[in-house]
Amino acid sequence: MDFSYLVTRTLFFTALILSASYPVYSNTDITDPTINKKTPWQKLKNNIALTWNAPDNELYIPLNAWHNRWAYDKEKISNYNERAWGIGYGKYRYDQNDNWHALYAMIFMDSHTKPQPIVGYGYQKMWIPKKRNQWRFGIGFTASITARHEYHYLPLPLALPLFSIEYNRIVLQSTYLPSPYNEGNVLFTWIRWQF
């Protein structure tokens, strides 16, 4: 059995069990009553500062980097790594409207099995059908900086969409990297465990 497969599944089920063991969803709402009177740039800076000072943390566990089969030649796909093993850490908060904000850092194995770091700010507008500590669904964006081996690890800015399905403290989150044929077009998925 593949060791990395076993480790990922063990971490996933451990997080799931711990999530069920601590059903209280005790995130502190950190808000600024004057935020609606600010420019978009001031709002962004304010949200980053509030998130940085938030008491809540997240563990990121990358799961998969699926290369869109309709956007690649078959021989290219067979050479790519789709198991994006890695780890990450983030600070997060939910604002007064229950929208998610996070500052994060993650490192994972890219399509060529080379380490790829990423740091950034994430925001998601949340839809909560019932109680806050149950099912939640989010859609938003991340503004980040990454580095790749083929660019000699020079910092590269990156803005991508985010979507998530959440239950209590466990989150399945994804992004899609749109690109021309035979490049990018990757659905990247990870777990966030809130603690």
C-alpha atoms as one frame of an Amber mdcrd trajectory, in Angstrom:
protein
   0.000   0.000   0.000   1.228   3.493  -0.847   2.525   5.172   2.343   1.398
   8.684   1.351  -2.101   7.356   0.597  -2.253   5.776   4.054  -1.024   8.954
   5.796  -3.544  11.168   4.001  -6.464   8.880   4.789  -5.373   8.583   8.424
  -5.156  12.377   8.776  -8.535  12.807   7.090 -10.331  10.355   9.370  -8.556
  11.689  12.464  -9.709  15.207  11.604 -13.219  13.918  10.927 -13.388  12.137
  14.289 -11.986  15.145  16.150 -14.419  17.402  14.330 -17.347  15.273  15.469
 -15.947  15.139  19.006 -15.964  18.920  19.345 -19.318  20.016  17.925 -19.177
  23.530  19.322 -18.355  25.978  16.584 -16.831  28.716  18.723 -15.350  31.176
  16.292 -14.992  34.692  17.519 -16.698  37.281  15.335 -14.098  39.953  14.779
 -15.632  42.967  13.130 -15.042  46.617  12.494 -18.221  48.745  12.660 -16.715
  51.400  10.365 -15.771  48.987   7.567 -18.682  50.015   5.291 -17.377  53.596
   5.186 -14.000  52.642   3.727 -12.616  52.300   0.199 -12.131  48.766  -1.222
  -8.368  48.981  -0.566  -8.967  50.081   3.036 -11.502  47.258   3.487  -8.997
  44.696   2.192  -6.229  45.971   4.487  -8.660  46.023   7.403  -9.859  42.459
   6.694  -6.270  41.224   6.500  -5.410  42.914   9.816  -8.526  41.527  11.531
  -7.783  38.039  10.201  -4.141  38.225  11.291  -5.296  39.000  14.839  -8.032
  36.334  14.869  -7.609  33.547  17.451  -8.748  30.681  15.185  -6.378  28.382
  13.244  -6.626  25.877  10.399  -4.547  22.922   9.244  -4.441  22.451   5.453
  -3.992  18.977   3.972  -3.712  18.932   0.156  -5.507  15.958  -1.384  -5.534
  16.042  -5.154  -4.520  18.026  -8.242  -6.800  16.732 -10.986  -5.695  17.686
 -14.506  -8.727  18.290 -16.715  -8.725  15.426 -19.236 -10.431  17.599 -21.900
  -7.631  20.165 -21.761  -4.575  17.902 -22.096  -3.059  15.422 -24.515  -3.071
  11.883 -23.115   0.740  11.588 -23.029   1.044  14.785 -20.964  -1.477  13.569
 -18.383   0.401  10.314 -17.858   3.536  12.259 -16.829   1.835  14.481 -14.242
   1.594  13.993 -10.488  -1.978  14.303  -9.232  -1.261  13.506  -5.582  -0.425
  16.938  -4.241   1.041  15.817  -0.909   1.839  18.637   1.443   0.729  20.633
   4.464  -0.340  24.133   5.365  -1.419  26.421   8.174  -3.855  29.307   8.275
  -5.506  31.855  10.521  -9.181  32.416   9.834 -12.269  34.234  11.019 -15.927
  34.576  10.169 -17.165  38.160   9.951 -20.503  39.578  11.143 -22.161  38.221
   7.953 -20.665  34.731   8.533 -18.307  35.134   5.563 -14.933  33.380   5.812
 -11.582  35.236   5.719  -8.182  33.534   5.983  -4.445  34.112   5.755  -2.616
  30.920   4.869   0.651  29.285   3.843   0.840  25.886   2.186   3.468  23.759
   0.467   2.642  20.798  -1.762   4.057  18.661  -4.554   3.183  20.173  -7.938
   2.411  18.395 -11.222   6.118  17.616 -11.701   6.553  16.350  -8.108   8.467
  19.491  -7.141   7.669  21.508  -4.003   5.392  24.495  -4.604   4.806  27.013
  -1.800   1.839  29.380  -1.721   0.833  32.146   0.710  -2.243  34.294   0.466
  -5.522  35.768   1.590  -8.797  33.927   1.011 -12.385  35.148   1.174 -15.626
  33.237   0.760 -19.228  34.350   0.847 -20.941  31.654   2.894 -24.369  30.086
   2.586 -25.526  28.469   5.818 -28.835  26.594   5.343 -29.458  25.766   9.024
 -27.159  26.192  12.026 -23.698  27.738  11.818 -21.969  24.646  13.240 -23.506
  22.318  10.650 -23.403  22.439   6.836 -21.979  25.540   5.158 -21.208  26.238
   1.505 -18.861  28.923   0.225 -17.737  30.595  -2.956 -15.073  33.273  -3.192
 -11.496  33.984  -4.201  -7.889  33.860  -3.108  -5.207  36.442  -3.822  -1.867
  34.748  -3.342   1.803  34.492  -4.193   3.295  31.195  -5.309   6.613  30.002
  -6.749   7.371  27.183  -9.185  10.547  25.330 -10.094  10.262  26.034 -13.846
  10.400  29.772 -13.038  13.366  29.319 -10.664  11.075  29.918  -7.677  10.491
  33.577  -8.484   7.392  34.926  -6.681   4.314  34.792  -8.928   1.037  36.584
  -8.086  -2.060  34.449  -8.447  -5.793  35.186  -8.149  -8.088  32.153  -8.218
 -11.682  31.179  -7.394 -12.457  29.199  -4.231 -15.377  26.916  -3.388 -16.007
  24.842  -0.287 -18.328  22.428   1.457 -18.034  22.577   5.241 -19.381  20.637
   8.170 -18.583  21.806  11.684 -14.764  22.051  11.775 -13.903  20.077   8.642
 -13.838  21.727   5.222 -13.343  20.382   1.713 -12.088  23.307  -0.393 -11.064
  23.564  -4.052  -9.835  25.972  -6.673  -9.525  25.709 -10.444  -6.527  27.023
 -12.390  -7.786  27.949 -15.874  -5.135  27.987 -18.624  -4.550  27.310 -22.330
  -4.556  23.761 -23.713  -1.893  21.457 -22.173  -1.141  23.884 -19.318  -2.862
  24.596 -16.016  -6.503  23.474 -16.088  -6.110  21.831 -12.690  -8.745  21.295
 -10.009  -6.764  21.507  -6.761  -8.515  20.168  -3.634  -7.521  20.163   0.033
  -8.988  19.684   3.499  -9.053  22.446   6.089  -9.398  21.373   9.698 -10.352
  24.251  11.983  -8.976  24.199  15.517
